PDB file of C-alpha atoms in Angstrom:
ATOM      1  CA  UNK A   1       0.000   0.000   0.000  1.00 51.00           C
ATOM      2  CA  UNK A   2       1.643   2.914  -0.606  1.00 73.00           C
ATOM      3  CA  UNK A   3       1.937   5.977   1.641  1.00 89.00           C
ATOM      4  CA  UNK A   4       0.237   8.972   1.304  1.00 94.00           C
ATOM      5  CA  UNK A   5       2.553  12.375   1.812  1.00 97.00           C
ATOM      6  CA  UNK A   6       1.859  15.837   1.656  1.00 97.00           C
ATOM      7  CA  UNK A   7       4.565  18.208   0.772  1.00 98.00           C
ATOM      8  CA  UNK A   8       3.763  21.827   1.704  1.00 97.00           C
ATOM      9  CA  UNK A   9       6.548  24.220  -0.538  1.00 96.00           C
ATOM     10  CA  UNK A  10       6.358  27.154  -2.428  1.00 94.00           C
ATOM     11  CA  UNK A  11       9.275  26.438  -4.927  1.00 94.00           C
ATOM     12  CA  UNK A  12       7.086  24.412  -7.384  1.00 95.00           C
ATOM     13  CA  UNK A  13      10.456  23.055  -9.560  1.00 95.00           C
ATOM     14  CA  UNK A  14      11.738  21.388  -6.224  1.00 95.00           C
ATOM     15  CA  UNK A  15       8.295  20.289  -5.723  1.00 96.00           C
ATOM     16  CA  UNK A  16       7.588  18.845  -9.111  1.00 96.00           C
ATOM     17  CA  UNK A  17      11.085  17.402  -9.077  1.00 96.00           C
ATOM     18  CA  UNK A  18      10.344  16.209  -5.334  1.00 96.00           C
ATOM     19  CA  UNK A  19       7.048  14.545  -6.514  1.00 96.00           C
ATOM     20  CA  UNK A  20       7.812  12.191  -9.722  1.00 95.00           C
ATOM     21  CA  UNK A  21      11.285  11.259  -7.417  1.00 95.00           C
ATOM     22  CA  UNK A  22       9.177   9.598  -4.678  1.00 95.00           C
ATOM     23  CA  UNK A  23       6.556   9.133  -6.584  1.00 94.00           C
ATOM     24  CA  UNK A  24       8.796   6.491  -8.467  1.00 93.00           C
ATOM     25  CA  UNK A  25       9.797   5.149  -5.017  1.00 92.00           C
ATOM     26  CA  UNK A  26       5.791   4.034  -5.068  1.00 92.00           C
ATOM     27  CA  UNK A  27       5.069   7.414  -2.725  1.00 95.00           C
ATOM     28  CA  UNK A  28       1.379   9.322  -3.297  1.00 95.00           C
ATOM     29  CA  UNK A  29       2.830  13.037  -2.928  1.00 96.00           C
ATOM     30  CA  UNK A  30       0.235  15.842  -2.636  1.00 97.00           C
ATOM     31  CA  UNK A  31       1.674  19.151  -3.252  1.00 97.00           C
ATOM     32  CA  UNK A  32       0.614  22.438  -1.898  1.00 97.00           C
ATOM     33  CA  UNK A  33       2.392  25.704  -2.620  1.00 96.00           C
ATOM     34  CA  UNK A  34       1.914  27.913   0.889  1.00 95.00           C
ATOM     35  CA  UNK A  35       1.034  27.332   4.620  1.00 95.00           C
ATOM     36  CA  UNK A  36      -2.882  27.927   4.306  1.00 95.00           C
ATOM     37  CA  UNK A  37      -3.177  25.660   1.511  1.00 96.00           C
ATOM     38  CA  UNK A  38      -0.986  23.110   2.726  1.00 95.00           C
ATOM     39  CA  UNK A  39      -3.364  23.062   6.413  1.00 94.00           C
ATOM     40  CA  UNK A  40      -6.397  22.693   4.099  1.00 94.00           C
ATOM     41  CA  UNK A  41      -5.073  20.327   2.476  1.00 95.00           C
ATOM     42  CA  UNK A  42      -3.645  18.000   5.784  1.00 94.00           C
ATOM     43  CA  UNK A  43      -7.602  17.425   6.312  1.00 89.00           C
ATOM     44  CA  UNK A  44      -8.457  16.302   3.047  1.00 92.00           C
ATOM     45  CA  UNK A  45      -5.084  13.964   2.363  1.00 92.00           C
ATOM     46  CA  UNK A  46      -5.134  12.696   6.000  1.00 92.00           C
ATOM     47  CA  UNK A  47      -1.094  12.237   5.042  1.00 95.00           C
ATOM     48  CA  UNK A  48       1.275   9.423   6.867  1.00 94.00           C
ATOM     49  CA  UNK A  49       3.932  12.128   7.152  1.00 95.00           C
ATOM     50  CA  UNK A  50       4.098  15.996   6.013  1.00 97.00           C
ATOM     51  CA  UNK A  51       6.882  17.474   4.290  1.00 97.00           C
ATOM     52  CA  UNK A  52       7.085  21.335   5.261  1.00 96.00           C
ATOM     53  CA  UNK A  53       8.878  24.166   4.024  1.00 94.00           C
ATOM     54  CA  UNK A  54      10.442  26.554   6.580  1.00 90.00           C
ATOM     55  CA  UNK A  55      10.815  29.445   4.376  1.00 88.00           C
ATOM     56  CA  UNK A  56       7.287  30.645   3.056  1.00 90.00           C
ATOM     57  CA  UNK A  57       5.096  33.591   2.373  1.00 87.00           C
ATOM     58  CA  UNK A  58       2.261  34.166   4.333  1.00 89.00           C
ATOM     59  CA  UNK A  59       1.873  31.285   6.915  1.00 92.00           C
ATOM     60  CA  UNK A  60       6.053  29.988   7.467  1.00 91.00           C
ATOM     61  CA  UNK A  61       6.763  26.433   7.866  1.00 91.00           C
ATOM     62  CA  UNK A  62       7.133  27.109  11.840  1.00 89.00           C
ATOM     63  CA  UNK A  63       3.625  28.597  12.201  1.00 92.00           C
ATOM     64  CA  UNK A  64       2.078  25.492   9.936  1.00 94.00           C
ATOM     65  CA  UNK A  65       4.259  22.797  12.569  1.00 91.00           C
ATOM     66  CA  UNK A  66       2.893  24.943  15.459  1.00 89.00           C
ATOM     67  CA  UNK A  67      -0.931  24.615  13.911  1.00 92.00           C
ATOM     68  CA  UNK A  68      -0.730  21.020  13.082  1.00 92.00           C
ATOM     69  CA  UNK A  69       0.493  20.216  16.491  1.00 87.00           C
ATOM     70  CA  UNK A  70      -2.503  22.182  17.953  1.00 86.00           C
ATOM     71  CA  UNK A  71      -4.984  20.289  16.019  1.00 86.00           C
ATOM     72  CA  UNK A  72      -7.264  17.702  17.669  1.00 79.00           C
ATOM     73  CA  UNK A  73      -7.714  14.369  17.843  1.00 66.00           C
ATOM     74  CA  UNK A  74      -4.750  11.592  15.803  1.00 67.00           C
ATOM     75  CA  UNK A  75      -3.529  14.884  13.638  1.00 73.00           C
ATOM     76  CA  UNK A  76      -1.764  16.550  15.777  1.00 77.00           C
ATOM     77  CA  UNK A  77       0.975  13.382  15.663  1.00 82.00           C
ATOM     78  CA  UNK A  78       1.492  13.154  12.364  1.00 90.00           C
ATOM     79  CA  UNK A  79       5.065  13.346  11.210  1.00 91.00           C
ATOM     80  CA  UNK A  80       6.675  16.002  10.071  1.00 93.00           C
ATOM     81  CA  UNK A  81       9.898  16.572   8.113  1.00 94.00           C
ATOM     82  CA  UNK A  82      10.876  20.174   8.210  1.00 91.00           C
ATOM     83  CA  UNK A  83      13.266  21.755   4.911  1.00 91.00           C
ATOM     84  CA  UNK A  84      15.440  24.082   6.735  1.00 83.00           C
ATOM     85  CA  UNK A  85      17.519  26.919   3.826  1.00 75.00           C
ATOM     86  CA  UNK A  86      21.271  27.194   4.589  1.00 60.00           C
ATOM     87  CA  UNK A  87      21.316  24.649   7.014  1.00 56.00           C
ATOM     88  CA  UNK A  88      20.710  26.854  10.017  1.00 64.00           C
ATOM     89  CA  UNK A  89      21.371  25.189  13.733  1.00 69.00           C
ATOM     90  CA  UNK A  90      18.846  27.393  15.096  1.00 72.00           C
ATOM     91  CA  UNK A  91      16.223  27.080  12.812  1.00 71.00           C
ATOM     92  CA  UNK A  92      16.441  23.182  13.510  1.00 72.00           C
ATOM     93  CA  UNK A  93      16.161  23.480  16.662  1.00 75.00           C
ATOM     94  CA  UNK A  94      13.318  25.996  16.735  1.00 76.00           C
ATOM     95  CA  UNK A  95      11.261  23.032  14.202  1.00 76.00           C
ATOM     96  CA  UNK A  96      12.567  20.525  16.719  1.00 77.00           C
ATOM     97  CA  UNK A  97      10.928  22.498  19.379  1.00 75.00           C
ATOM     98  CA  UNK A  98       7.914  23.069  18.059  1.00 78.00           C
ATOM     99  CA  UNK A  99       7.138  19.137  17.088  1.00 79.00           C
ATOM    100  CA  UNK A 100       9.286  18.322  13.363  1.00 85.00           C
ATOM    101  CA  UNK A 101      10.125  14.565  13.942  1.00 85.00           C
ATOM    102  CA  UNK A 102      13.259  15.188  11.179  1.00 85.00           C
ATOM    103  CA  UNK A 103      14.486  17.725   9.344  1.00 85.00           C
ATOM    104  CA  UNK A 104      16.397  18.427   6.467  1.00 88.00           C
ATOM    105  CA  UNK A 105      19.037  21.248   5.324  1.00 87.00           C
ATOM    106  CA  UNK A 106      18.454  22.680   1.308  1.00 87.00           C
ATOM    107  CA  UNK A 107      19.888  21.941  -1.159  1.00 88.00           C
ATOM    108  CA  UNK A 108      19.117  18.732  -0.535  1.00 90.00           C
ATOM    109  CA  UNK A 109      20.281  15.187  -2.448  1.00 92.00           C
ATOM    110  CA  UNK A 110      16.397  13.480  -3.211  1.00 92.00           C
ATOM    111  CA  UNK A 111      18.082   9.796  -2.093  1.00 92.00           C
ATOM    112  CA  UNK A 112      18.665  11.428   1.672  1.00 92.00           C
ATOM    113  CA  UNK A 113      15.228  12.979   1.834  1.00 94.00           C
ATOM    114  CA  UNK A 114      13.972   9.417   1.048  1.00 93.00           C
ATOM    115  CA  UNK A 115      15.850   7.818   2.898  1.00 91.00           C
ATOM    116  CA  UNK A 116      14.537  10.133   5.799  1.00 89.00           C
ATOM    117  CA  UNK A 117      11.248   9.652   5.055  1.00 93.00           C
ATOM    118  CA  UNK A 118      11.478   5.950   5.223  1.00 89.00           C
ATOM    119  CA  UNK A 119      13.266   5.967   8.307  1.00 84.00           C
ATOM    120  CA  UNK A 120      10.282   8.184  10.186  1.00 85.00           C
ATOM    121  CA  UNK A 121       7.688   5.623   9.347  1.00 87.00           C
ATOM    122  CA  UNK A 122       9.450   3.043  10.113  1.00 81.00           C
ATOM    123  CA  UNK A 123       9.717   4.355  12.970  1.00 73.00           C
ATOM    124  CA  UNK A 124       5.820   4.667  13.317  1.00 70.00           C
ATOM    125  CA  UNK A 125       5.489   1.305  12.201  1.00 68.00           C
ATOM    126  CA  UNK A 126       7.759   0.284  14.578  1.00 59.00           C
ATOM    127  CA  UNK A 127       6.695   1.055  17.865  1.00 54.00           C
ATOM    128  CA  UNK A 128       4.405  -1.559  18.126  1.00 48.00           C
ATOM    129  CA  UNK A 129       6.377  -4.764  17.538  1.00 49.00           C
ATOM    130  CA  UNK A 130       8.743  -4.901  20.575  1.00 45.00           C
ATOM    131  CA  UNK A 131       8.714  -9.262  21.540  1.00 41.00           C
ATOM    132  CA  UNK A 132       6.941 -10.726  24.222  1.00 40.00           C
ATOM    133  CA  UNK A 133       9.904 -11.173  25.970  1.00 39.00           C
ATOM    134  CA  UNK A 134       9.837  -7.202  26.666  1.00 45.00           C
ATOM    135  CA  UNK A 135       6.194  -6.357  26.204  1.00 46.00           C
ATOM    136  CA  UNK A 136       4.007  -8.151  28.295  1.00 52.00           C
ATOM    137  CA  UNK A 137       1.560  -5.569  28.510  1.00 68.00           C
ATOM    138  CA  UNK A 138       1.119  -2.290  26.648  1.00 81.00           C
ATOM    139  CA  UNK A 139       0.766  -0.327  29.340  1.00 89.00           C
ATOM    140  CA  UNK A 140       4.046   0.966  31.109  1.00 91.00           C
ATOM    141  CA  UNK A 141       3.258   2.640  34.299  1.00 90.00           C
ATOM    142  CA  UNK A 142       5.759   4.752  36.729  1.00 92.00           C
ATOM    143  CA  UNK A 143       3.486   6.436  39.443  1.00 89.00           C
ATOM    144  CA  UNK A 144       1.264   9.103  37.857  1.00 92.00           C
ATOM    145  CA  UNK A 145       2.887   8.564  34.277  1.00 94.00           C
ATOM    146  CA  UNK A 146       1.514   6.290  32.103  1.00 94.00           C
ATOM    147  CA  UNK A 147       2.417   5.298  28.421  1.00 94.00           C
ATOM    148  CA  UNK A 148       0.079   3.347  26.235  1.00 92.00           C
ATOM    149  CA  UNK A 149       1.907   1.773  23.269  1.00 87.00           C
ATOM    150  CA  UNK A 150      -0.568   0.404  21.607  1.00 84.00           C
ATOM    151  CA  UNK A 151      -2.943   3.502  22.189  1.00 85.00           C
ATOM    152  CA  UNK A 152       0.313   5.957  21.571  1.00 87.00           C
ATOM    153  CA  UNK A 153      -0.462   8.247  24.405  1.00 91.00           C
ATOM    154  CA  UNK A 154       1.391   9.555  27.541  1.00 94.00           C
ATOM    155  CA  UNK A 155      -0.555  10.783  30.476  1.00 95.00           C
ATOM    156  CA  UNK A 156       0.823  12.206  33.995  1.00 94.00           C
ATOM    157  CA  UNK A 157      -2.267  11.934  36.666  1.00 91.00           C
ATOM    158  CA  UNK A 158      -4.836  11.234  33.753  1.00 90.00           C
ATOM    159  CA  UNK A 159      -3.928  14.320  32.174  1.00 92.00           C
ATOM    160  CA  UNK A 160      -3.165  13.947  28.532  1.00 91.00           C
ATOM    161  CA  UNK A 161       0.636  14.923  27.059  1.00 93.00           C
ATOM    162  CA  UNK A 162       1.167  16.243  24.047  1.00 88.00           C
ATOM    163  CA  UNK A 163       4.662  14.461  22.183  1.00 89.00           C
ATOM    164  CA  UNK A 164       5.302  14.181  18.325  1.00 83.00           C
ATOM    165  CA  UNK A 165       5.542  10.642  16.987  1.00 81.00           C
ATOM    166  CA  UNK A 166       9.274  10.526  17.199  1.00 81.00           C
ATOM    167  CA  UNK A 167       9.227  12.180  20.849  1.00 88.00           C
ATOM    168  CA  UNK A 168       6.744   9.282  21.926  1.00 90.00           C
ATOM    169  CA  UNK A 169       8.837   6.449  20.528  1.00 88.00           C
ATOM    170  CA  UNK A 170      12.250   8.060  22.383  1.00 90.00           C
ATOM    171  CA  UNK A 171      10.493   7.900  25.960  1.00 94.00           C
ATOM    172  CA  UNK A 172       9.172   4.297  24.897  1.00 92.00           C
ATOM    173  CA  UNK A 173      12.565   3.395  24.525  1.00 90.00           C
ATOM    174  CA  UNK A 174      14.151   4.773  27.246  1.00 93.00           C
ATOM    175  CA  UNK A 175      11.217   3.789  29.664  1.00 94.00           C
ATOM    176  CA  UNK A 176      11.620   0.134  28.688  1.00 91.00           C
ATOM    177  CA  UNK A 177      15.329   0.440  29.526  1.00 91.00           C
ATOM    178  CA  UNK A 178      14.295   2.086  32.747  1.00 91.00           C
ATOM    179  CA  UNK A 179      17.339   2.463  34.998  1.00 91.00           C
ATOM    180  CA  UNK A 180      19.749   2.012  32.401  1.00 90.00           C
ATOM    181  CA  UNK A 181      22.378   5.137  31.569  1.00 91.00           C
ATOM    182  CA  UNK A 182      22.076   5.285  27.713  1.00 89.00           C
ATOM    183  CA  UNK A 183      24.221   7.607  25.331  1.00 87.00           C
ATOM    184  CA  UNK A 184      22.531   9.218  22.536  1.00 84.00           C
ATOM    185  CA  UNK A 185      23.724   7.156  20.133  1.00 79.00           C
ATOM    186  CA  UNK A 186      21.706   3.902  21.987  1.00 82.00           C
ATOM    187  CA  UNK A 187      19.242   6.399  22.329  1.00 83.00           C
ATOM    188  CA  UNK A 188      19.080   6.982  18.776  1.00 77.00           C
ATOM    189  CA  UNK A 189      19.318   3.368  18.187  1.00 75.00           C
ATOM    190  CA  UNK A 190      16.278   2.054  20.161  1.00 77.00           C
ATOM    191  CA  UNK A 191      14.410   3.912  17.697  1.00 75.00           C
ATOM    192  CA  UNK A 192      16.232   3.090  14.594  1.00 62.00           C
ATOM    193  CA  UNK A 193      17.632   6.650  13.310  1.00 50.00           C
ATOM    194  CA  UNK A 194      20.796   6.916  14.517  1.00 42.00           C
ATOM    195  CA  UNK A 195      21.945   6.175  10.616  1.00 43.00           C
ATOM    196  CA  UNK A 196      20.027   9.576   9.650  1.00 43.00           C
ATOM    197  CA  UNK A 197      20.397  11.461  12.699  1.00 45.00           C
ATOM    198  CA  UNK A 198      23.212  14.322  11.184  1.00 42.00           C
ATOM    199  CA  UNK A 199      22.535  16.980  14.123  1.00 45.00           C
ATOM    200  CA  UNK A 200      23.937  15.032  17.002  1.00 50.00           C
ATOM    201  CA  UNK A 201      22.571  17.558  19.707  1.00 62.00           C
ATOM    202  CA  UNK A 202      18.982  17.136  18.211  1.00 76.00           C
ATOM    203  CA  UNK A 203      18.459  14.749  20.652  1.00 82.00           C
ATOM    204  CA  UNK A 204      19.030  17.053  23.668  1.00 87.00           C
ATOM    205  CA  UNK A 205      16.342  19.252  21.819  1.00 86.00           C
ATOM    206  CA  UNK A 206      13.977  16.280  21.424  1.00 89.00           C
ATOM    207  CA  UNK A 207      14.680  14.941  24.856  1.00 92.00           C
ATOM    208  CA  UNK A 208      13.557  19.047  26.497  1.00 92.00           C
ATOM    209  CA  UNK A 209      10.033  18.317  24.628  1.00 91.00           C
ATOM    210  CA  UNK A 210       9.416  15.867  26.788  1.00 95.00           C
ATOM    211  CA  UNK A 211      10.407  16.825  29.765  1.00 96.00           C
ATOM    212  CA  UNK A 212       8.200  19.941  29.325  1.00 94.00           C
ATOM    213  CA  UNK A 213       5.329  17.291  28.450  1.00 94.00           C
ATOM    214  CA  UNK A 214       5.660  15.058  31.203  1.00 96.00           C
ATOM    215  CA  UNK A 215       7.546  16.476  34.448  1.00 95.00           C
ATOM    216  CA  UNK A 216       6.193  18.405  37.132  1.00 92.00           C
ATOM    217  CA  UNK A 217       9.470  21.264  36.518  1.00 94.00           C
ATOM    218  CA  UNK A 218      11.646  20.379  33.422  1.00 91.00           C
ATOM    219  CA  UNK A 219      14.548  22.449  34.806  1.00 92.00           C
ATOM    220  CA  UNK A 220      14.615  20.076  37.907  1.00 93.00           C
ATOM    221  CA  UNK A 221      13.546  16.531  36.101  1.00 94.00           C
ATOM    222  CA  UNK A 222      12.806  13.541  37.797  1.00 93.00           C
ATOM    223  CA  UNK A 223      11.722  11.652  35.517  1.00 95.00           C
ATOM    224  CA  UNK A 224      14.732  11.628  33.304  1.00 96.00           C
ATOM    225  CA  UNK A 225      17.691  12.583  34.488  1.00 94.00           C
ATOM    226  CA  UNK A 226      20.799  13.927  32.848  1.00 94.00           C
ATOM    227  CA  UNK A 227      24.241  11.793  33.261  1.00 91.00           C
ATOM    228  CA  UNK A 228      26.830  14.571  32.753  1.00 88.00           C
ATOM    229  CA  UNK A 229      29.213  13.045  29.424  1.00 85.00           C
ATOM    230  CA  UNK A 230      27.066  10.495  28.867  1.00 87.00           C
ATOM    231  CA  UNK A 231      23.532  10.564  28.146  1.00 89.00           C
ATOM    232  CA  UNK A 232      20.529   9.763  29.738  1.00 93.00           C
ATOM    233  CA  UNK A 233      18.896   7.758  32.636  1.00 94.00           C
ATOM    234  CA  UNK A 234      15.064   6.981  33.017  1.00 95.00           C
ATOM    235  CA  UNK A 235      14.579   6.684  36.647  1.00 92.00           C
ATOM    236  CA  UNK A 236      12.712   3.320  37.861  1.00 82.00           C
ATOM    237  CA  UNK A 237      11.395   4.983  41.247  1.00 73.00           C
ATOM    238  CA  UNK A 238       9.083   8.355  40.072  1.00 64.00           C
ATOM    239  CA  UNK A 239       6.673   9.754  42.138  1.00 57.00           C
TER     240      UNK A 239
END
């Protein structure tokens, strides 16, 4: 079956060229040329992962990411790969921040931006297939948090978090490796994107998001904890 994307930029030669490319690669690729349309069109498409333009007139790629993630219901997680001109740390980091699950410098070689796009859903498609042997139930529970892997949600005392697809499946991982010190490169690993992963710190960025979402004060965590030059701890014991 092949996957349904919707690719939101305003340069319609990269998008035409961006279109037959995956399109060969068996890829459905809707194309719309600014922020408004491409929001209009992210209802009708109902798209398996968006590819969004920073740099647009009218609505910019970082207002569309902020609106998608605000939407209701299973839209809000849909994945998104951001196209970031020049290559900018900060402007990663700001689509980071606001929910992208990837991103992508211009100009841009088509084989990597497939190549990314695969890797994101299988991601998606990945999160539900741990064995038996580590999944006995779906349900992972340390005192008020609770992650649902089959349902794809994170609450903290019943209260719903928000978390992008790719923010969900890196506290999956480390919460099923719960009281192990992990480096972002295992990190990256448990959820199969190390290969693709060019902004090494992106991780840190990814890793804020959800302490925002799911601790009582993200500048005092205790849910996970930092292990100066290492990585990363999920603690067993949370309140």
């Amino acid at each position: 079956m092949n996957a349904r994307l919707l690719m939101i930029e305003d340069d319609a030669r990269l998008a035409q060229m961006v279109t037959a490319y995956l399109g060969q690669s068996g890829f459905e690729v809707t194309h719309a040329a600014d922020g408004e349309a491409g929001l209009e069109q992210l209802a009708l498409v109902q798209p398996e992962l968006v590819i969004l333009d920073l740099m647009m007139p009218g609505i910019d790629g970082l207002e569309v990411c902020r609106r998608i993630r605000a939407l209701p219901n299973g839209q809000a997680r849909v994945p998104v790969l951001m196209l970031t001109a020049k290559g900018d740390p900060m402007d990663r980091i700001i689509g980071l921040e606001l929910g992208a699950d990837d991103y992508l410098p211009k100009p841009f070689e088509p084989r990597e931006l497939l190549a990314r796009i695969r890797a994101v859903l299988r991601r998606r498609s990945d999160a539900g297939t741990t064995t038996a042997a580590t999944r006995t139930t779906p349900l992972l529970r340390f005192g008020s948090l609770d992650i649902d892997r089959d349902a794809r949600t994170v609450t903290v005392a019943e209260q719903p978090c928000e978390l992008t697809s790719y923010q969900f499946d890196l506290l999956v991982a480390m919460a099923e490796r719960a009281g192990r010190v992990l480096t972002r490169d295992q990190i990256m690993e448990a959820v199969r994107g190390r290969e693709l992963e060019a902004f090494d710190r992106s991780i840190d960025v990814h890793i804020g998001r959800i302490r925002n979402a799911i601790e009582a004060d993200s500048k005092n965590p205790k849910r996970i904890l930092t292990v100066r030059g290492v990585g990363y701890v999920f603690a067993k014991q949370q309140e």
